[in-house]
């Protein structure tokens, strides 16, 4: 990855607005778990290619991993408008909404995610959203659905336990 970073930086010295090199540079920073370093090249790609949904998705991921969830939400929403309802994007949006305390929006996006790609993780996220909204019956139902898919999925088992304690 370090060699790749150098190569992309050299390519950008020759062509500063090279979208492919900027995208690859941002993606490499994300692979290296350096989301803050990925933000500047990802933002530049979005400026240069405002109709590229994948560029917005990458920028949203950089924002999310850097803890800039409010910006990630705006960016993921644009990516979804451009690309459509991709399960990974919707899942990240669910997480960002929840991180910002926007639980109703998290649940709404979770319903879309579950219609596209039901999974133990998606059901668990939905259960967490309903719990935060105070709808404990819906919450425990979601957690149980997660456990039906994966009986060993501990976050859902934990959610069932937390609901039982709360009751």
Steps between C-alpha positions, in 0.01 A plus 500: 500500500786739574639448148152560358472827693829621356397401148167681526669809640745495209215466254330799664820704469472448123122539482365671817136445400537135403173356626623140481813577702304706754243222540770237539687718749187544713419128480854411605481732800176327598668160465777624729237608755586865448157647425600858582770481232244361254265797537691762295553284189145362526357852525702599193360203304146609591579855385639372170231234445178627660290228331713209624302321769794274586710808574234625743483155659875498557492851644212401726701206627801722567281745692332220695827332598649836595210565736341770286164324493287806426698559179494127428119502512473782245756333276342153520160649418645649181674171417171314538325750273768438235553124540175378647430295808817298545488294821848603617419869460165463675667307783758773546225761495310307770815505716558871442142593583524298822834662589339841465201400713267514201330172590179540301704560186717203594192278525361636171826429319515163677166405347647567156809296587289208622294504181821481294725276704357350819776378728567448868698824505222698331236360738723575799552859384125535458443361849745753641316784324160392631648463849628859489155614387344324797314241292620200698258253346624578149856501630488151648321371188785629284761348728318166487494513121875555504545193720280296266750576224809453718439329836848597621486869410585641840398866442143382433507266800624793707215713366245239605657501847500879526133508399422235764681704766324816386159328524 
